[in-house]
mmCIF file of C-alpha atoms in Angstrom:
data_model
loop_
_atom_site.group_PDB
_atom_site.id
_atom_site.type_symbol
_atom_site.label_atom_id
_atom_site.label_comp_id
_atom_site.label_asym_id
_atom_site.label_seq_id
_atom_site.Cartn_x
_atom_site.Cartn_y
_atom_site.Cartn_z
ATOM 1 C CA UNK U 1 123.174 95.582 144.529
ATOM 2 C CA UNK U 2 119.892 93.367 143.149
ATOM 3 C CA UNK U 3 122.096 90.495 141.634
ATOM 4 C CA UNK U 4 120.202 87.482 140.245
ATOM 5 C CA UNK U 5 122.108 84.254 139.649
ATOM 6 C CA UNK U 6 121.216 81.067 137.526
ATOM 7 C CA UNK U 7 122.680 77.769 137.537
ATOM 8 C CA UNK U 8 123.302 75.737 135.035
ATOM 9 C CA UNK U 9 124.124 78.399 132.295
ATOM 10 C CA UNK U 10 124.027 75.972 129.739
ATOM 11 C CA UNK U 11 122.484 72.305 129.585
ATOM 12 C CA UNK U 12 122.514 69.457 127.021
ATOM 13 C CA UNK U 13 120.529 66.473 127.922
ATOM 14 C CA UNK U 14 118.854 63.513 126.286
ATOM 15 C CA UNK U 15 115.293 63.435 125.430
ATOM 16 C CA UNK U 16 113.371 62.073 128.567
ATOM 17 C CA UNK U 17 115.263 63.487 131.620
ATOM 18 C CA UNK U 18 114.941 66.055 133.979
ATOM 19 C CA UNK U 19 116.270 69.065 134.234
ATOM 20 C CA UNK U 20 116.606 71.578 137.336
ATOM 21 C CA UNK U 21 117.438 75.250 137.027
ATOM 22 C CA UNK U 22 118.412 77.284 140.079
ATOM 23 C CA UNK U 23 117.432 81.022 140.355
ATOM 24 C CA UNK U 24 118.953 82.627 143.616
ATOM 25 C CA UNK U 25 118.675 86.677 144.439
ATOM 26 C CA UNK U 26 122.473 87.123 145.766
ATOM 27 C CA UNK U 27 122.019 90.514 147.818
ATOM 28 C CA UNK U 28 118.219 90.791 148.515
ATOM 29 C CA UNK U 29 115.494 89.056 149.519
ATOM 30 C CA UNK U 30 113.109 88.371 146.824
ATOM 31 C CA UNK U 31 109.208 87.507 147.992
ATOM 32 C CA UNK U 32 108.280 86.822 144.444
ATOM 33 C CA UNK U 33 110.434 85.350 141.279
ATOM 34 C CA UNK U 34 109.067 84.913 137.880
ATOM 35 C CA UNK U 35 110.196 82.126 135.212
ATOM 36 C CA UNK U 36 110.121 83.120 131.406
ATOM 37 C CA UNK U 37 110.969 81.144 128.508
ATOM 38 C CA UNK U 38 112.003 82.863 125.178
ATOM 39 C CA UNK U 39 112.535 81.258 121.805
ATOM 40 C CA UNK U 40 114.614 82.257 119.266
ATOM 41 C CA UNK U 41 113.787 85.971 117.825
ATOM 42 C CA UNK U 42 110.841 85.902 120.244
ATOM 43 C CA UNK U 43 109.798 87.842 123.188
ATOM 44 C CA UNK U 44 109.597 86.817 126.468
ATOM 45 C CA UNK U 45 106.945 84.408 127.657
ATOM 46 C CA UNK U 46 106.169 84.514 131.204
ATOM 47 C CA UNK U 47 105.631 80.874 132.566
ATOM 48 C CA UNK U 48 104.980 81.063 136.148
ATOM 49 C CA UNK U 49 104.876 83.254 139.313
ATOM 50 C CA UNK U 50 106.734 81.587 142.213
ATOM 51 C CA UNK U 51 105.923 82.982 145.855
ATOM 52 C CA UNK U 52 108.286 82.078 148.916
ATOM 53 C CA UNK U 53 106.068 79.652 150.781
ATOM 54 C CA UNK U 54 103.395 79.145 148.400
ATOM 55 C CA UNK U 55 102.484 77.312 145.298
ATOM 56 C CA UNK U 56 103.654 78.626 141.844
ATOM 57 C CA UNK U 57 100.890 80.402 139.667
ATOM 58 C CA UNK U 58 100.973 79.259 136.064
ATOM 59 C CA UNK U 59 100.215 81.416 133.073
ATOM 60 C CA UNK U 60 97.644 79.590 130.656
ATOM 61 C CA UNK U 61 99.247 76.722 128.319
ATOM 62 C CA UNK U 62 101.852 76.214 130.737
ATOM 63 C CA UNK U 63 101.729 72.540 132.399
ATOM 64 C CA UNK U 64 102.238 72.527 135.934
ATOM 65 C CA UNK U 65 103.292 69.082 135.995
ATOM 66 C CA UNK U 66 105.862 69.563 133.727
ATOM 67 C CA UNK U 67 107.101 72.779 135.050
ATOM 68 C CA UNK U 68 107.762 71.986 138.783
ATOM 69 C CA UNK U 69 108.373 75.330 140.635
ATOM 70 C CA UNK U 70 109.720 75.603 144.054
ATOM 71 C CA UNK U 71 110.519 78.731 145.824
ATOM 72 C CA UNK U 72 111.340 77.474 149.395
ATOM 73 C CA UNK U 73 113.392 80.475 150.588
ATOM 74 C CA UNK U 74 113.566 84.068 150.003
ATOM 75 C CA UNK U 75 116.716 83.844 147.875
ATOM 76 C CA UNK U 76 115.869 80.460 145.917
ATOM 77 C CA UNK U 77 113.396 79.222 143.190
ATOM 78 C CA UNK U 78 113.855 76.350 141.406
ATOM 79 C CA UNK U 79 112.279 75.070 137.985
ATOM 80 C CA UNK U 80 112.802 71.438 136.993
ATOM 81 C CA UNK U 81 111.705 70.387 133.385
ATOM 82 C CA UNK U 82 110.445 67.298 133.639
ATOM 83 C CA UNK U 83 110.773 64.451 130.910
ATOM 84 C CA UNK U 84 112.428 66.955 128.885
ATOM 85 C CA UNK U 85 111.569 66.905 124.929
ATOM 86 C CA UNK U 86 113.216 68.609 122.132
ATOM 87 C CA UNK U 87 110.320 71.282 122.156
ATOM 88 C CA UNK U 88 111.264 72.237 125.561
ATOM 89 C CA UNK U 89 115.058 73.457 124.426
ATOM 90 C CA UNK U 90 114.617 76.977 124.910
ATOM 91 C CA UNK U 91 116.057 79.936 126.862
ATOM 92 C CA UNK U 92 114.917 79.978 130.182
ATOM 93 C CA UNK U 93 115.023 83.171 132.465
ATOM 94 C CA UNK U 94 114.336 83.917 135.912
ATOM 95 C CA UNK U 95 113.841 87.348 137.709
ATOM 96 C CA UNK U 96 113.172 88.588 141.334
ATOM 97 C CA UNK U 97 111.583 91.225 142.853
ATOM 98 C CA UNK U 98 112.538 92.674 146.242
ATOM 99 C CA UNK U 99 110.850 91.912 149.120
ATOM 100 C CA UNK U 100 108.095 94.501 149.792
ATOM 101 C CA UNK U 101 108.492 95.700 146.213
ATOM 102 C CA UNK U 102 106.172 95.934 143.740
ATOM 103 C CA UNK U 103 108.570 97.464 140.963
ATOM 104 C CA UNK U 104 111.804 96.611 139.201
ATOM 105 C CA UNK U 105 112.345 92.773 138.185
ATOM 106 C CA UNK U 106 115.805 91.541 138.221
ATOM 107 C CA UNK U 107 116.686 89.158 135.693
ATOM 108 C CA UNK U 108 119.293 86.458 136.301
ATOM 109 C CA UNK U 109 121.356 85.551 133.204
ATOM 110 C CA UNK U 110 119.515 82.547 131.749
ATOM 111 C CA UNK U 111 119.747 78.975 131.316
ATOM 112 C CA UNK U 112 120.093 77.601 127.544
ATOM 113 C CA UNK U 113 118.574 74.014 127.296
ATOM 114 C CA UNK U 114 119.191 71.811 124.618
ATOM 115 C CA UNK U 115 117.154 68.541 124.414
ATOM 116 C CA UNK U 116 118.427 65.961 122.229
ATOM 117 C CA UNK I 1 92.898 93.412 128.859
ATOM 118 C CA UNK I 2 96.205 95.013 127.944
ATOM 119 C CA UNK I 3 98.059 95.537 124.438
ATOM 120 C CA UNK I 4 101.720 96.733 123.877
ATOM 121 C CA UNK I 5 102.897 97.853 120.275
ATOM 122 C CA UNK I 6 106.697 99.022 119.468
ATOM 123 C CA UNK I 7 108.210 98.785 116.526
ATOM 124 C CA UNK I 8 109.950 95.592 115.350
ATOM 125 C CA UNK I 9 113.187 96.830 114.209
ATOM 126 C CA UNK I 10 114.875 99.885 113.627
ATOM 127 C CA UNK I 11 118.340 101.259 112.554
ATOM 128 C CA UNK I 12 120.309 104.201 113.346
ATOM 129 C CA UNK I 13 124.005 105.726 112.808
ATOM 130 C CA UNK I 14 126.634 105.539 115.247
ATOM 131 C CA UNK I 15 126.907 109.005 116.923
ATOM 132 C CA UNK I 16 123.088 110.097 116.215
ATOM 133 C CA UNK I 17 119.609 109.938 118.699
ATOM 134 C CA UNK I 18 117.036 107.431 117.968
ATOM 135 C CA UNK I 19 113.463 107.222 119.783
ATOM 136 C CA UNK I 20 111.997 104.244 120.322
ATOM 137 C CA UNK I 21 108.234 104.521 120.506
ATOM 138 C CA UNK I 22 105.722 102.321 122.707
ATOM 139 C CA UNK I 23 102.058 102.595 122.699
ATOM 140 C CA UNK I 24 99.369 100.603 125.156
ATOM 141 C CA UNK I 25 96.519 99.955 126.011
ATOM 142 C CA UNK I 26 95.289 98.843 129.808
ATOM 143 C CA UNK I 27 92.834 98.756 132.526
ATOM 144 C CA UNK I 28 95.088 99.124 135.138
ATOM 145 C CA UNK I 29 98.541 100.665 135.217
ATOM 146 C CA UNK I 30 101.222 100.518 137.991
ATOM 147 C CA UNK I 31 104.235 102.048 135.490
ATOM 148 C CA UNK I 32 106.388 101.116 132.125
ATOM 149 C CA UNK I 33 109.585 99.657 132.267
ATOM 150 C CA UNK I 34 112.421 99.573 129.370
ATOM 151 C CA UNK I 35 115.026 96.844 129.369
ATOM 152 C CA UNK I 36 117.704 96.304 126.992
ATOM 153 C CA UNK I 37 118.438 92.677 125.677
ATOM 154 C CA UNK I 38 121.509 92.060 123.787
ATOM 155 C CA UNK I 39 121.209 88.584 121.968
ATOM 156 C CA UNK I 40 121.618 85.384 123.869
ATOM 157 C CA UNK I 41 121.749 87.271 127.117
ATOM 158 C CA UNK I 42 119.133 87.995 129.719
ATOM 159 C CA UNK I 43 117.463 91.315 129.800
ATOM 160 C CA UNK I 44 118.805 94.333 131.780
ATOM 161 C CA UNK I 45 116.915 97.176 133.599
ATOM 162 C CA UNK I 46 117.068 100.682 132.183
ATOM 163 C CA UNK I 47 114.202 102.398 133.138
ATOM 164 C CA UNK I 48 110.927 102.809 135.082
ATOM 165 C CA UNK I 49 108.203 105.357 134.731
ATOM 166 C CA UNK I 50 104.972 105.977 136.774
ATOM 167 C CA UNK I 51 104.388 109.441 136.490
ATOM 168 C CA UNK I 52 104.323 111.659 133.365
ATOM 169 C CA UNK I 53 107.067 113.331 132.147
ATOM 170 C CA UNK I 54 111.027 112.278 131.198
ATOM 171 C CA UNK I 55 113.517 110.611 133.405
ATOM 172 C CA UNK I 56 116.944 111.155 131.965
ATOM 173 C CA UNK I 57 119.711 108.750 132.914
ATOM 174 C CA UNK I 58 122.701 109.452 131.330
ATOM 175 C CA UNK I 59 122.294 108.511 127.521
ATOM 176 C CA UNK I 60 119.046 107.013 127.947
ATOM 177 C CA UNK I 61 116.156 108.799 128.926
ATOM 178 C CA UNK I 62 112.595 107.209 128.951
ATOM 179 C CA UNK I 63 109.173 109.593 128.545
ATOM 180 C CA UNK I 64 105.668 108.227 129.972
ATOM 181 C CA UNK I 65 102.136 109.969 128.956
ATOM 182 C CA UNK I 66 99.494 107.929 130.855
ATOM 183 C CA UNK I 67 96.519 110.040 129.148
ATOM 184 C CA UNK I 68 98.033 109.106 125.678
ATOM 185 C CA UNK I 69 99.188 105.440 126.676
ATOM 186 C CA UNK I 70 102.658 106.716 125.098
ATOM 187 C CA UNK I 71 106.312 105.899 126.054
ATOM 188 C CA UNK I 72 108.989 106.373 124.562
ATOM 189 C CA UNK I 73 112.845 105.745 125.184
ATOM 190 C CA UNK I 74 115.608 107.970 123.653
ATOM 191 C CA UNK I 75 119.231 106.939 123.031
ATOM 192 C CA UNK I 76 121.793 109.777 122.265
ATOM 193 C CA UNK I 77 125.418 109.390 121.231
ATOM 194 C CA UNK I 78 124.713 106.068 120.074
ATOM 195 C CA UNK I 79 127.563 103.479 120.307
ATOM 196 C CA UNK I 80 127.923 100.201 118.743
ATOM 197 C CA UNK I 81 127.198 98.316 121.764
ATOM 198 C CA UNK I 82 123.744 99.786 121.953
ATOM 199 C CA UNK I 83 122.992 97.318 119.352
ATOM 200 C CA UNK I 84 120.332 95.332 121.062
ATOM 201 C CA UNK I 85 116.724 94.323 121.351
ATOM 202 C CA UNK I 86 114.769 96.881 123.581
ATOM 203 C CA UNK I 87 111.660 95.725 125.699
ATOM 204 C CA UNK I 88 108.970 97.839 126.737
ATOM 205 C CA UNK I 89 106.924 96.300 129.989
ATOM 206 C CA UNK I 90 103.622 97.685 131.055
ATOM 207 C CA UNK I 91 102.946 96.649 135.179
ATOM 208 C CA UNK I 92 99.201 95.917 135.445
ATOM 209 C CA UNK I 93 96.996 96.443 138.718
ATOM 210 C CA UNK I 94 98.218 92.870 139.603
ATOM 211 C CA UNK I 95 102.105 94.475 139.593
ATOM 212 C CA UNK I 96 102.653 91.543 136.630
ATOM 213 C CA UNK I 97 104.492 92.855 133.655
ATOM 214 C CA UNK I 98 102.906 92.523 130.342
ATOM 215 C CA UNK I 99 105.534 92.636 127.714
ATOM 216 C CA UNK I 100 106.138 94.102 124.391
ATOM 217 C CA UNK I 101 107.739 92.152 121.374
ATOM 218 C CA UNK I 102 110.618 94.063 121.450
ATOM 219 C CA UNK I 103 112.592 96.832 119.112
ATOM 220 C CA UNK I 104 115.508 95.223 117.398
ATOM 221 C CA UNK I 105 117.864 98.342 117.240
ATOM 222 C CA UNK I 106 120.721 98.001 114.447
ATOM 223 C CA UNK I 107 123.516 100.507 114.871
ATOM 224 C CA UNK I 108 125.546 101.110 111.734
ATOM 225 C CA UNK I 109 129.280 102.979 111.609
#
């Protein structure tokens, strides 16, 4: 149980294009989903917290107009990287927390983004 | 504010035991997590401690002392596949995870 999927797993795109990443909780309802970014050999960096049906809460230094988050249902959150640039190349990982639960976050497999 | 410290890297031998320590400072505490992350992959959940003491789960055990702001992850009978980064994460008063930088564990034959 508690499986989280992400799609796509790999994205290569040209600079200036927008990329959409989906995060789904497959066998549970997730009131809260989290979006992280991880650069090589660095720790996870929380970008934003996404609550179903409300606006995401962004961490300091993360541009909300560049990283659009939508959490339209209890099983799906999307992250759209708008006008991606090479410096946005990173490993993007989502996690989901059980509805009504305040503990364990379950992670998706991650999405590697390479912007050329 | 919060602060989490764990060693950057550790080396151990296959079949041996290794203990990865994590110390923290926080004003609000709702538990401490350990995650395993293999290179190029997302973290996977290992353990959660919210009360003092030792939680054993197969080859892996996790210990917490809230009064000392201290936790450790104990790995027994090390296998080559245990080579990974081990992330200590603190859950704060808002139920948000605060992540340590991770400890890279290298297992040698």
